[in-house]
mmCIF file with all atom_site columns, C-alpha atoms in Angstrom:
data_model
loop_
_atom_site.group_PDB
_atom_site.id
_atom_site.type_symbol
_atom_site.label_atom_id
_atom_site.label_alt_id
_atom_site.label_comp_id
_atom_site.label_asym_id
_atom_site.label_entity_id
_atom_site.label_seq_id
_atom_site.pdbx_PDB_ins_code
_atom_site.Cartn_x
_atom_site.Cartn_y
_atom_site.Cartn_z
_atom_site.occupancy
_atom_site.B_iso_or_equiv
_atom_site.pdbx_formal_charge
_atom_site.auth_seq_id
_atom_site.auth_comp_id
_atom_site.auth_asym_id
_atom_site.auth_atom_id
_atom_site.pdbx_PDB_model_num
ATOM 1   C CA . MET A 1 1   ? 0.000   0.000  0.000   1.00 59.00 ? 1   MET A CA 1
ATOM 2   C CA . ILE A 1 2   ? 2.818   2.379  0.846   1.00 63.00 ? 2   ILE A CA 1
ATOM 3   C CA . TRP A 1 3   ? 4.209   1.792  -2.644  1.00 61.00 ? 3   TRP A CA 1
ATOM 4   C CA . PHE A 1 4   ? 0.997   3.025  -4.282  1.00 64.00 ? 4   PHE A CA 1
ATOM 5   C CA . GLN A 1 5   ? 0.979   6.040  -1.994  1.00 62.00 ? 5   GLN A CA 1
ATOM 6   C CA . LEU A 1 6   ? 4.558   6.878  -3.028  1.00 61.00 ? 6   LEU A CA 1
ATOM 7   C CA . GLN A 1 7   ? 3.541   6.573  -6.676  1.00 62.00 ? 7   GLN A CA 1
ATOM 8   C CA . SER A 1 8   ? 0.676   8.995  -6.055  1.00 65.00 ? 8   SER A CA 1
ATOM 9   C CA . LEU A 1 9   ? 3.095   11.367 -4.345  1.00 65.00 ? 9   LEU A CA 1
ATOM 10  C CA . MET A 1 10  ? 5.400   11.245 -7.357  1.00 68.00 ? 10  MET A CA 1
ATOM 11  C CA . GLY A 1 11  ? 2.454   12.353 -9.465  1.00 66.00 ? 11  GLY A CA 1
ATOM 12  C CA . SER A 1 12  ? 2.168   15.418 -7.251  1.00 71.00 ? 12  SER A CA 1
ATOM 13  C CA . TYR A 1 13  ? 5.795   16.368 -7.897  1.00 72.00 ? 13  TYR A CA 1
ATOM 14  C CA . PRO A 1 14  ? 4.978   19.421 -10.139 1.00 80.00 ? 14  PRO A CA 1
ATOM 15  C CA . LEU A 1 15  ? 2.532   20.757 -7.558  1.00 81.00 ? 15  LEU A CA 1
ATOM 16  C CA . ALA A 1 16  ? 5.120   20.301 -4.795  1.00 81.00 ? 16  ALA A CA 1
ATOM 17  C CA . LEU A 1 17  ? 7.708   22.239 -6.816  1.00 85.00 ? 17  LEU A CA 1
ATOM 18  C CA . ARG A 1 18  ? 5.173   25.014 -7.335  1.00 88.00 ? 18  ARG A CA 1
ATOM 19  C CA . GLY A 1 19  ? 4.495   25.138 -3.600  1.00 88.00 ? 19  GLY A CA 1
ATOM 20  C CA . LEU A 1 20  ? 8.209   25.155 -2.793  1.00 88.00 ? 20  LEU A CA 1
ATOM 21  C CA . GLY A 1 21  ? 8.781   27.981 -5.290  1.00 91.00 ? 21  GLY A CA 1
ATOM 22  C CA . MET A 1 22  ? 5.909   29.963 -3.772  1.00 92.00 ? 22  MET A CA 1
ATOM 23  C CA . THR A 1 23  ? 7.342   29.506 -0.255  1.00 92.00 ? 23  THR A CA 1
ATOM 24  C CA . ILE A 1 24  ? 10.800  30.640 -1.393  1.00 92.00 ? 24  ILE A CA 1
ATOM 25  C CA . ALA A 1 25  ? 9.402   33.639 -3.306  1.00 93.00 ? 25  ALA A CA 1
ATOM 26  C CA . LEU A 1 26  ? 7.105   34.710 -0.460  1.00 93.00 ? 26  LEU A CA 1
ATOM 27  C CA . SER A 1 27  ? 9.823   34.320 2.170   1.00 93.00 ? 27  SER A CA 1
ATOM 28  C CA . GLY A 1 28  ? 12.563  35.915 0.061   1.00 93.00 ? 28  GLY A CA 1
ATOM 29  C CA . ILE A 1 29  ? 10.597  39.047 -0.855  1.00 95.00 ? 29  ILE A CA 1
ATOM 30  C CA . SER A 1 30  ? 9.228   39.465 2.661   1.00 95.00 ? 30  SER A CA 1
ATOM 31  C CA . LEU A 1 31  ? 12.633  39.038 4.313   1.00 93.00 ? 31  LEU A CA 1
ATOM 32  C CA . VAL A 1 32  ? 14.286  41.574 1.994   1.00 94.00 ? 32  VAL A CA 1
ATOM 33  C CA . LEU A 1 33  ? 11.550  44.161 2.571   1.00 96.00 ? 33  LEU A CA 1
ATOM 34  C CA . GLY A 1 34  ? 11.311  43.289 6.276   1.00 95.00 ? 34  GLY A CA 1
ATOM 35  C CA . THR A 1 35  ? 15.069  43.685 6.717   1.00 93.00 ? 35  THR A CA 1
ATOM 36  C CA . ILE A 1 36  ? 15.039  47.127 5.111   1.00 94.00 ? 36  ILE A CA 1
ATOM 37  C CA . LEU A 1 37  ? 12.089  48.298 7.210   1.00 96.00 ? 37  LEU A CA 1
ATOM 38  C CA . GLY A 1 38  ? 13.420  46.607 10.345  1.00 94.00 ? 38  GLY A CA 1
ATOM 39  C CA . PHE A 1 39  ? 16.785  48.347 10.047  1.00 92.00 ? 39  PHE A CA 1
ATOM 40  C CA . ALA A 1 40  ? 15.055  51.682 9.474   1.00 93.00 ? 40  ALA A CA 1
ATOM 41  C CA . PHE A 1 41  ? 12.787  51.171 12.497  1.00 94.00 ? 41  PHE A CA 1
ATOM 42  C CA . GLY A 1 42  ? 15.730  50.029 14.643  1.00 92.00 ? 42  GLY A CA 1
ATOM 43  C CA . VAL A 1 43  ? 17.788  53.094 13.751  1.00 89.00 ? 43  VAL A CA 1
ATOM 44  C CA . LEU A 1 44  ? 14.842  55.438 14.301  1.00 91.00 ? 44  LEU A CA 1
ATOM 45  C CA . ARG A 1 45  ? 14.009  53.809 17.619  1.00 90.00 ? 45  ARG A CA 1
ATOM 46  C CA . THR A 1 46  ? 17.525  54.491 18.901  1.00 87.00 ? 46  THR A CA 1
ATOM 47  C CA . SER A 1 47  ? 17.749  57.993 17.419  1.00 83.00 ? 47  SER A CA 1
ATOM 48  C CA . GLY A 1 48  ? 17.059  59.651 20.769  1.00 81.00 ? 48  GLY A CA 1
ATOM 49  C CA . SER A 1 49  ? 13.500  60.729 19.992  1.00 85.00 ? 49  SER A CA 1
ATOM 50  C CA . ARG A 1 50  ? 11.115  59.590 22.719  1.00 90.00 ? 50  ARG A CA 1
ATOM 51  C CA . LEU A 1 51  ? 8.135   60.011 20.384  1.00 93.00 ? 51  LEU A CA 1
ATOM 52  C CA . LEU A 1 52  ? 9.615   57.738 17.710  1.00 92.00 ? 52  LEU A CA 1
ATOM 53  C CA . ASP A 1 53  ? 10.805  55.237 20.297  1.00 91.00 ? 53  ASP A CA 1
ATOM 54  C CA . SER A 1 54  ? 7.359   55.050 21.912  1.00 93.00 ? 54  SER A CA 1
ATOM 55  C CA . ALA A 1 55  ? 5.430   54.901 18.624  1.00 94.00 ? 55  ALA A CA 1
ATOM 56  C CA . ILE A 1 56  ? 7.625   52.211 17.063  1.00 94.00 ? 56  ILE A CA 1
ATOM 57  C CA . GLY A 1 57  ? 7.816   50.310 20.342  1.00 93.00 ? 57  GLY A CA 1
ATOM 58  C CA . LEU A 1 58  ? 4.013   50.273 20.641  1.00 95.00 ? 58  LEU A CA 1
ATOM 59  C CA . TRP A 1 59  ? 3.605   48.926 17.090  1.00 95.00 ? 59  TRP A CA 1
ATOM 60  C CA . VAL A 1 60  ? 6.327   46.308 17.586  1.00 94.00 ? 60  VAL A CA 1
ATOM 61  C CA . ASP A 1 61  ? 4.768   45.122 20.859  1.00 95.00 ? 61  ASP A CA 1
ATOM 62  C CA . LEU A 1 62  ? 1.334   44.955 19.210  1.00 95.00 ? 62  LEU A CA 1
ATOM 63  C CA . ILE A 1 63  ? 2.572   42.811 16.333  1.00 94.00 ? 63  ILE A CA 1
ATOM 64  C CA . ARG A 1 64  ? 4.754   40.580 18.482  1.00 93.00 ? 64  ARG A CA 1
ATOM 65  C CA . GLY A 1 65  ? 1.950   40.147 21.017  1.00 93.00 ? 65  GLY A CA 1
ATOM 66  C CA . THR A 1 66  ? -0.795  39.024 18.608  1.00 94.00 ? 66  THR A CA 1
ATOM 67  C CA . PRO A 1 67  ? -1.053  35.765 16.611  1.00 94.00 ? 67  PRO A CA 1
ATOM 68  C CA . PHE A 1 68  ? 0.314   35.961 13.081  1.00 93.00 ? 68  PHE A CA 1
ATOM 69  C CA . LEU A 1 69  ? -2.783  34.158 11.792  1.00 92.00 ? 69  LEU A CA 1
ATOM 70  C CA . VAL A 1 70  ? -5.000  36.945 13.154  1.00 94.00 ? 70  VAL A CA 1
ATOM 71  C CA . GLN A 1 71  ? -2.814  39.559 11.450  1.00 94.00 ? 71  GLN A CA 1
ATOM 72  C CA . ILE A 1 72  ? -3.139  37.788 8.093   1.00 94.00 ? 72  ILE A CA 1
ATOM 73  C CA . PHE A 1 73  ? -6.912  37.528 8.474   1.00 93.00 ? 73  PHE A CA 1
ATOM 74  C CA . LEU A 1 74  ? -7.160  41.244 9.286   1.00 92.00 ? 74  LEU A CA 1
ATOM 75  C CA . ILE A 1 75  ? -5.176  42.158 6.172   1.00 92.00 ? 75  ILE A CA 1
ATOM 76  C CA . PHE A 1 76  ? -6.871  39.708 3.803   1.00 92.00 ? 76  PHE A CA 1
ATOM 77  C CA . PHE A 1 77  ? -10.482 39.856 5.019   1.00 90.00 ? 77  PHE A CA 1
ATOM 78  C CA . ILE A 1 78  ? -10.891 43.207 6.794   1.00 88.00 ? 78  ILE A CA 1
ATOM 79  C CA . LEU A 1 79  ? -9.030  45.580 4.465   1.00 87.00 ? 79  LEU A CA 1
ATOM 80  C CA . PRO A 1 80  ? -11.367 44.755 1.524   1.00 86.00 ? 80  PRO A CA 1
ATOM 81  C CA . GLU A 1 81  ? -14.237 45.936 3.739   1.00 86.00 ? 81  GLU A CA 1
ATOM 82  C CA . LEU A 1 82  ? -12.439 49.296 3.806   1.00 85.00 ? 82  LEU A CA 1
ATOM 83  C CA . GLY A 1 83  ? -12.031 49.358 0.024   1.00 85.00 ? 83  GLY A CA 1
ATOM 84  C CA . VAL A 1 84  ? -8.492  47.891 -0.166  1.00 86.00 ? 84  VAL A CA 1
ATOM 85  C CA . GLU A 1 85  ? -8.621  44.794 -2.378  1.00 85.00 ? 85  GLU A CA 1
ATOM 86  C CA . LEU A 1 86  ? -5.644  42.451 -2.029  1.00 89.00 ? 86  LEU A CA 1
ATOM 87  C CA . ASP A 1 87  ? -4.878  39.074 -3.560  1.00 90.00 ? 87  ASP A CA 1
ATOM 88  C CA . ALA A 1 88  ? -3.558  36.300 -1.316  1.00 90.00 ? 88  ALA A CA 1
ATOM 89  C CA . PHE A 1 89  ? 0.081   36.725 -2.383  1.00 92.00 ? 89  PHE A CA 1
ATOM 90  C CA . THR A 1 90  ? 0.116   40.485 -1.742  1.00 92.00 ? 90  THR A CA 1
ATOM 91  C CA . ALA A 1 91  ? -1.631  40.052 1.607   1.00 93.00 ? 91  ALA A CA 1
ATOM 92  C CA . GLY A 1 92  ? 0.915   37.397 2.578   1.00 93.00 ? 92  GLY A CA 1
ATOM 93  C CA . ILE A 1 93  ? 3.810   39.664 1.585   1.00 94.00 ? 93  ILE A CA 1
ATOM 94  C CA . ILE A 1 94  ? 2.432   42.581 3.609   1.00 94.00 ? 94  ILE A CA 1
ATOM 95  C CA . ALA A 1 95  ? 1.747   40.474 6.696   1.00 94.00 ? 95  ALA A CA 1
ATOM 96  C CA . LEU A 1 96  ? 5.080   38.626 6.652   1.00 95.00 ? 96  LEU A CA 1
ATOM 97  C CA . THR A 1 97  ? 7.041   41.809 5.863   1.00 96.00 ? 97  THR A CA 1
ATOM 98  C CA . ASN A 1 98  ? 5.432   43.592 8.794   1.00 95.00 ? 98  ASN A CA 1
ATOM 99  C CA . LEU A 1 99  ? 6.156   40.659 11.121  1.00 95.00 ? 99  LEU A CA 1
ATOM 100 C CA . ALA A 1 100 ? 9.776   40.442 9.937   1.00 95.00 ? 100 ALA A CA 1
ATOM 101 C CA . ALA A 1 101 ? 10.281  44.203 10.310  1.00 95.00 ? 101 ALA A CA 1
ATOM 102 C CA . CYS A 1 102 ? 9.070   44.177 13.914  1.00 95.00 ? 102 CYS A CA 1
ATOM 103 C CA . PHE A 1 103 ? 11.344  41.347 15.026  1.00 94.00 ? 103 PHE A CA 1
ATOM 104 C CA . ILE A 1 104 ? 14.338  42.661 13.069  1.00 94.00 ? 104 ILE A CA 1
ATOM 105 C CA . CYS A 1 105 ? 13.759  46.138 14.520  1.00 94.00 ? 105 CYS A CA 1
ATOM 106 C CA . GLU A 1 106 ? 14.285  44.776 18.030  1.00 93.00 ? 106 GLU A CA 1
ATOM 107 C CA . ILE A 1 107 ? 17.419  42.878 17.016  1.00 92.00 ? 107 ILE A CA 1
ATOM 108 C CA . VAL A 1 108 ? 18.941  45.934 15.343  1.00 91.00 ? 108 VAL A CA 1
ATOM 109 C CA . ALA A 1 109 ? 17.974  48.252 18.208  1.00 91.00 ? 109 ALA A CA 1
ATOM 110 C CA . ALA A 1 110 ? 19.554  45.860 20.730  1.00 89.00 ? 110 ALA A CA 1
ATOM 111 C CA . GLY A 1 111 ? 22.723  45.726 18.622  1.00 88.00 ? 111 GLY A CA 1
ATOM 112 C CA . ILE A 1 112 ? 22.943  49.521 18.448  1.00 85.00 ? 112 ILE A CA 1
ATOM 113 C CA . ARG A 1 113 ? 22.415  49.855 22.198  1.00 86.00 ? 113 ARG A CA 1
ATOM 114 C CA . SER A 1 114 ? 25.214  47.344 22.804  1.00 84.00 ? 114 SER A CA 1
ATOM 115 C CA . VAL A 1 115 ? 27.802  49.683 21.275  1.00 82.00 ? 115 VAL A CA 1
ATOM 116 C CA . PRO A 1 116 ? 29.875  51.224 24.120  1.00 80.00 ? 116 PRO A CA 1
ATOM 117 C CA . THR A 1 117 ? 28.965  54.815 24.908  1.00 77.00 ? 117 THR A CA 1
ATOM 118 C CA . GLY A 1 118 ? 32.639  55.774 24.728  1.00 79.00 ? 118 GLY A CA 1
ATOM 119 C CA . GLN A 1 119 ? 32.720  54.855 21.037  1.00 75.00 ? 119 GLN A CA 1
ATOM 120 C CA . VAL A 1 120 ? 29.804  57.168 20.301  1.00 73.00 ? 120 VAL A CA 1
ATOM 121 C CA . GLU A 1 121 ? 31.284  59.984 22.379  1.00 74.00 ? 121 GLU A CA 1
ATOM 122 C CA . ALA A 1 122 ? 34.617  59.643 20.580  1.00 79.00 ? 122 ALA A CA 1
ATOM 123 C CA . ALA A 1 123 ? 32.848  59.855 17.218  1.00 73.00 ? 123 ALA A CA 1
ATOM 124 C CA . LEU A 1 124 ? 30.963  62.931 18.442  1.00 74.00 ? 124 LEU A CA 1
ATOM 125 C CA . ALA A 1 125 ? 34.193  64.561 19.613  1.00 76.00 ? 125 ALA A CA 1
ATOM 126 C CA . SER A 1 126 ? 35.761  63.960 16.193  1.00 77.00 ? 126 SER A CA 1
ATOM 127 C CA . GLY A 1 127 ? 33.088  66.121 14.586  1.00 75.00 ? 127 GLY A CA 1
ATOM 128 C CA . LEU A 1 128 ? 31.052  63.418 12.843  1.00 74.00 ? 128 LEU A CA 1
ATOM 129 C CA . SER A 1 129 ? 27.396  64.135 12.163  1.00 73.00 ? 129 SER A CA 1
ATOM 130 C CA . GLN A 1 130 ? 24.685  61.871 13.592  1.00 72.00 ? 130 GLN A CA 1
ATOM 131 C CA . TRP A 1 131 ? 24.345  60.024 10.274  1.00 77.00 ? 131 TRP A CA 1
ATOM 132 C CA . GLN A 1 132 ? 28.120  59.642 9.940   1.00 77.00 ? 132 GLN A CA 1
ATOM 133 C CA . ARG A 1 133 ? 28.373  58.328 13.506  1.00 77.00 ? 133 ARG A CA 1
ATOM 134 C CA . MET A 1 134 ? 25.656  55.805 12.822  1.00 78.00 ? 134 MET A CA 1
ATOM 135 C CA . ARG A 1 135 ? 27.066  54.684 9.451   1.00 77.00 ? 135 ARG A CA 1
ATOM 136 C CA . GLN A 1 136 ? 30.780  54.672 10.250  1.00 77.00 ? 136 GLN A CA 1
ATOM 137 C CA . VAL A 1 137 ? 30.950  53.830 13.952  1.00 80.00 ? 137 VAL A CA 1
ATOM 138 C CA . VAL A 1 138 ? 27.739  52.439 15.420  1.00 82.00 ? 138 VAL A CA 1
ATOM 139 C CA . LEU A 1 139 ? 26.269  50.192 12.717  1.00 80.00 ? 139 LEU A CA 1
ATOM 140 C CA . PRO A 1 140 ? 29.496  48.280 11.882  1.00 80.00 ? 140 PRO A CA 1
ATOM 141 C CA . GLN A 1 141 ? 29.880  47.328 15.557  1.00 81.00 ? 141 GLN A CA 1
ATOM 142 C CA . ALA A 1 142 ? 26.162  46.682 16.029  1.00 82.00 ? 142 ALA A CA 1
ATOM 143 C CA . MET A 1 143 ? 26.082  44.346 13.027  1.00 81.00 ? 143 MET A CA 1
ATOM 144 C CA . ARG A 1 144 ? 28.699  42.053 14.548  1.00 80.00 ? 144 ARG A CA 1
ATOM 145 C CA . VAL A 1 145 ? 26.358  41.526 17.489  1.00 81.00 ? 145 VAL A CA 1
ATOM 146 C CA . SER A 1 146 ? 23.137  41.438 15.462  1.00 84.00 ? 146 SER A CA 1
ATOM 147 C CA . LEU A 1 147 ? 24.046  39.108 12.589  1.00 82.00 ? 147 LEU A CA 1
ATOM 148 C CA . PRO A 1 148 ? 23.751  35.708 14.353  1.00 81.00 ? 148 PRO A CA 1
ATOM 149 C CA . PRO A 1 149 ? 20.287  36.365 15.877  1.00 86.00 ? 149 PRO A CA 1
ATOM 150 C CA . LEU A 1 150 ? 19.226  38.075 12.647  1.00 88.00 ? 150 LEU A CA 1
ATOM 151 C CA . VAL A 1 151 ? 19.949  34.982 10.568  1.00 86.00 ? 151 VAL A CA 1
ATOM 152 C CA . GLY A 1 152 ? 18.247  32.835 13.206  1.00 85.00 ? 152 GLY A CA 1
ATOM 153 C CA . GLN A 1 153 ? 15.191  35.071 12.959  1.00 89.00 ? 153 GLN A CA 1
ATOM 154 C CA . TYR A 1 154 ? 15.139  34.546 9.189   1.00 90.00 ? 154 TYR A CA 1
ATOM 155 C CA . VAL A 1 155 ? 14.727  30.810 9.802   1.00 90.00 ? 155 VAL A CA 1
ATOM 156 C CA . LEU A 1 156 ? 11.782  31.408 12.146  1.00 89.00 ? 156 LEU A CA 1
ATOM 157 C CA . LEU A 1 157 ? 10.112  33.766 9.667   1.00 91.00 ? 157 LEU A CA 1
ATOM 158 C CA . ILE A 1 158 ? 10.456  31.264 6.811   1.00 91.00 ? 158 ILE A CA 1
ATOM 159 C CA . LYS A 1 159 ? 8.646   28.711 8.957   1.00 90.00 ? 159 LYS A CA 1
ATOM 160 C CA . ASP A 1 160 ? 6.021   31.337 9.861   1.00 89.00 ? 160 ASP A CA 1
ATOM 161 C CA . SER A 1 161 ? 5.307   31.719 6.134   1.00 90.00 ? 161 SER A CA 1
ATOM 162 C CA . SER A 1 162 ? 3.422   28.404 6.332   1.00 90.00 ? 162 SER A CA 1
ATOM 163 C CA . VAL A 1 163 ? 0.540   30.286 7.979   1.00 91.00 ? 163 VAL A CA 1
ATOM 164 C CA . VAL A 1 164 ? -0.351  32.001 4.672   1.00 90.00 ? 164 VAL A CA 1
ATOM 165 C CA . SER A 1 165 ? -1.856  28.702 3.518   1.00 89.00 ? 165 SER A CA 1
ATOM 166 C CA . ALA A 1 166 ? -4.851  29.708 5.665   1.00 89.00 ? 166 ALA A CA 1
ATOM 167 C CA . ILE A 1 167 ? -5.848  32.348 3.078   1.00 89.00 ? 167 ILE A CA 1
ATOM 168 C CA . GLY A 1 168 ? -5.552  29.958 0.131   1.00 85.00 ? 168 GLY A CA 1
ATOM 169 C CA . LEU A 1 169 ? -2.031  30.725 -1.057  1.00 86.00 ? 169 LEU A CA 1
ATOM 170 C CA . THR A 1 170 ? -0.538  27.599 -2.610  1.00 85.00 ? 170 THR A CA 1
ATOM 171 C CA . ASP A 1 171 ? 2.659   27.400 -0.627  1.00 89.00 ? 171 ASP A CA 1
ATOM 172 C CA . LEU A 1 172 ? 4.356   24.222 0.570   1.00 86.00 ? 172 LEU A CA 1
ATOM 173 C CA . THR A 1 173 ? 1.953   23.724 3.483   1.00 88.00 ? 173 THR A CA 1
ATOM 174 C CA . ARG A 1 174 ? -1.103  24.263 1.280   1.00 88.00 ? 174 ARG A CA 1
ATOM 175 C CA . VAL A 1 175 ? 0.249   21.718 -1.173  1.00 86.00 ? 175 VAL A CA 1
ATOM 176 C CA . GLY A 1 176 ? 0.492   19.260 1.715   1.00 86.00 ? 176 GLY A CA 1
ATOM 177 C CA . TRP A 1 177 ? -3.194  19.754 2.529   1.00 86.00 ? 177 TRP A CA 1
ATOM 178 C CA . LEU A 1 178 ? -4.155  19.283 -1.127  1.00 84.00 ? 178 LEU A CA 1
ATOM 179 C CA . VAL A 1 179 ? -2.060  16.152 -1.547  1.00 83.00 ? 179 VAL A CA 1
ATOM 180 C CA . VAL A 1 180 ? -3.262  14.526 1.691   1.00 83.00 ? 180 VAL A CA 1
ATOM 181 C CA . GLN A 1 181 ? -6.811  14.569 0.287   1.00 82.00 ? 181 GLN A CA 1
ATOM 182 C CA . ARG A 1 182 ? -5.601  12.307 -2.507  1.00 79.00 ? 182 ARG A CA 1
ATOM 183 C CA . VAL A 1 183 ? -3.014  10.316 -0.545  1.00 77.00 ? 183 VAL A CA 1
ATOM 184 C CA . PRO A 1 184 ? -4.580  9.360  2.820   1.00 77.00 ? 184 PRO A CA 1
ATOM 185 C CA . ASN A 1 185 ? -1.312  9.254  4.724   1.00 77.00 ? 185 ASN A CA 1
ATOM 186 C CA . GLY A 1 186 ? -0.878  12.511 6.590   1.00 75.00 ? 186 GLY A CA 1
ATOM 187 C CA . LEU A 1 187 ? 2.283   11.359 8.339   1.00 81.00 ? 187 LEU A CA 1
ATOM 188 C CA . LEU A 1 188 ? 4.059   10.631 5.061   1.00 80.00 ? 188 LEU A CA 1
ATOM 189 C CA . VAL A 1 189 ? 2.824   13.743 3.256   1.00 83.00 ? 189 VAL A CA 1
ATOM 190 C CA . PHE A 1 190 ? 3.645   16.230 5.977   1.00 86.00 ? 190 PHE A CA 1
ATOM 191 C CA . ALA A 1 191 ? 6.956   14.541 6.715   1.00 86.00 ? 191 ALA A CA 1
ATOM 192 C CA . ILE A 1 192 ? 7.900   15.387 3.136   1.00 85.00 ? 192 ILE A CA 1
ATOM 193 C CA . VAL A 1 193 ? 6.552   18.931 3.610   1.00 88.00 ? 193 VAL A CA 1
ATOM 194 C CA . GLY A 1 194 ? 8.728   19.259 6.714   1.00 90.00 ? 194 GLY A CA 1
ATOM 195 C CA . ILE A 1 195 ? 11.743  18.077 4.730   1.00 89.00 ? 195 ILE A CA 1
ATOM 196 C CA . GLY A 1 196 ? 11.003  20.789 2.161   1.00 90.00 ? 196 GLY A CA 1
ATOM 197 C CA . TYR A 1 197 ? 11.098  23.495 4.830   1.00 91.00 ? 197 TYR A CA 1
ATOM 198 C CA . PHE A 1 198 ? 14.240  21.945 6.287   1.00 92.00 ? 198 PHE A CA 1
ATOM 199 C CA . VAL A 1 199 ? 15.975  22.127 2.884   1.00 90.00 ? 199 VAL A CA 1
ATOM 200 C CA . VAL A 1 200 ? 15.138  25.837 2.660   1.00 89.00 ? 200 VAL A CA 1
ATOM 201 C CA . CYS A 1 201 ? 16.105  26.651 6.256   1.00 90.00 ? 201 CYS A CA 1
ATOM 202 C CA . TYR A 1 202 ? 19.171  24.482 6.802   1.00 90.00 ? 202 TYR A CA 1
ATOM 203 C CA . PRO A 1 203 ? 21.654  26.686 4.892   1.00 89.00 ? 203 PRO A CA 1
ATOM 204 C CA . LEU A 1 204 ? 20.588  29.603 7.096   1.00 86.00 ? 204 LEU A CA 1
ATOM 205 C CA . ILE A 1 205 ? 20.971  27.458 10.221  1.00 84.00 ? 205 ILE A CA 1
ATOM 206 C CA . LEU A 1 206 ? 24.533  26.617 9.175   1.00 87.00 ? 206 LEU A CA 1
ATOM 207 C CA . LEU A 1 207 ? 25.213  30.293 8.462   1.00 83.00 ? 207 LEU A CA 1
ATOM 208 C CA . ALA A 1 208 ? 23.917  31.298 11.909  1.00 78.00 ? 208 ALA A CA 1
ATOM 209 C CA . ARG A 1 209 ? 26.171  28.711 13.585  1.00 79.00 ? 209 ARG A CA 1
ATOM 210 C CA . ARG A 1 210 ? 29.186  29.913 11.625  1.00 82.00 ? 210 ARG A CA 1
ATOM 211 C CA . LEU A 1 211 ? 28.515  33.522 12.575  1.00 75.00 ? 211 LEU A CA 1
ATOM 212 C CA . GLU A 1 212 ? 28.101  32.570 16.229  1.00 72.00 ? 212 GLU A CA 1
ATOM 213 C CA . ARG A 1 213 ? 31.448  30.729 16.175  1.00 76.00 ? 213 ARG A CA 1
ATOM 214 C CA . ARG A 1 214 ? 33.134  33.755 14.623  1.00 75.00 ? 214 ARG A CA 1
ATOM 215 C CA . MET A 1 215 ? 31.595  35.996 17.237  1.00 67.00 ? 215 MET A CA 1
ATOM 216 C CA . SER A 1 216 ? 32.775  33.695 20.028  1.00 64.00 ? 216 SER A CA 1
ATOM 217 C CA . ALA A 1 217 ? 36.293  33.515 18.558  1.00 64.00 ? 217 ALA A CA 1
ATOM 218 C CA . ALA A 1 218 ? 36.472  37.296 18.170  1.00 57.00 ? 218 ALA A CA 1
ATOM 219 C CA . HIS A 1 219 ? 35.244  37.782 21.739  1.00 50.00 ? 219 HIS A CA 1
ATOM 220 C CA . GLY A 1 220 ? 37.897  35.365 23.004  1.00 51.00 ? 220 GLY A CA 1
ATOM 221 C CA . GLU A 1 221 ? 40.629  37.236 21.144  1.00 48.00 ? 221 GLU A CA 1
ATOM 222 C CA . VAL A 1 222 ? 39.474  40.535 22.629  1.00 42.00 ? 222 VAL A CA 1
ATOM 223 C CA . GLN A 1 223 ? 39.573  39.060 26.150  1.00 44.00 ? 223 GLN A CA 1
ATOM 224 C CA . LEU A 1 224 ? 43.114  37.781 25.572  1.00 44.00 ? 224 LEU A CA 1
#
């Protein structure tokens, strides 16, 4: 029986590739946009303005404190009631980009705050403008601290992309639900779906480990 199920799964190979491509496209676009917005929010949050810090912090806490599924439903089902029509792919991009930006904002802000105050004061004494201090002094040091958790967050956000199947987007998870209706072996089907996500995420996991080792080695050299 398992042999016939495997044959049926092989017949779903084109659909699985389509779902894998959709997952990669959705995650890739959202992570690029989310990284750009997250860095901007992180820099603005640490700019010294209490208003910006409070406003961005409130939005970040709201997004991080509510289920991602609810956020997708609000974008896909509620916005059309207000006259904003969105297809499933665009709604997924907006929701995942917003989620990525909020988490990346906190990582970047924490990295910036980890830069020693003496470094910033020295840059100020040398006559650098606020933008020059941020670009030449603060961000290069903050990135060394932020990169490992940033890459780790990318892995989590790729896995979060599976939630968009709830609004009908044919990603890898949605393909699993479609195939399991034809191949009544949920364990086998979703094991293969899990392998698909693992294939996408594993290179990033290896990259995060490598960055963490470099950070640990650099920290050890500094202590010596």
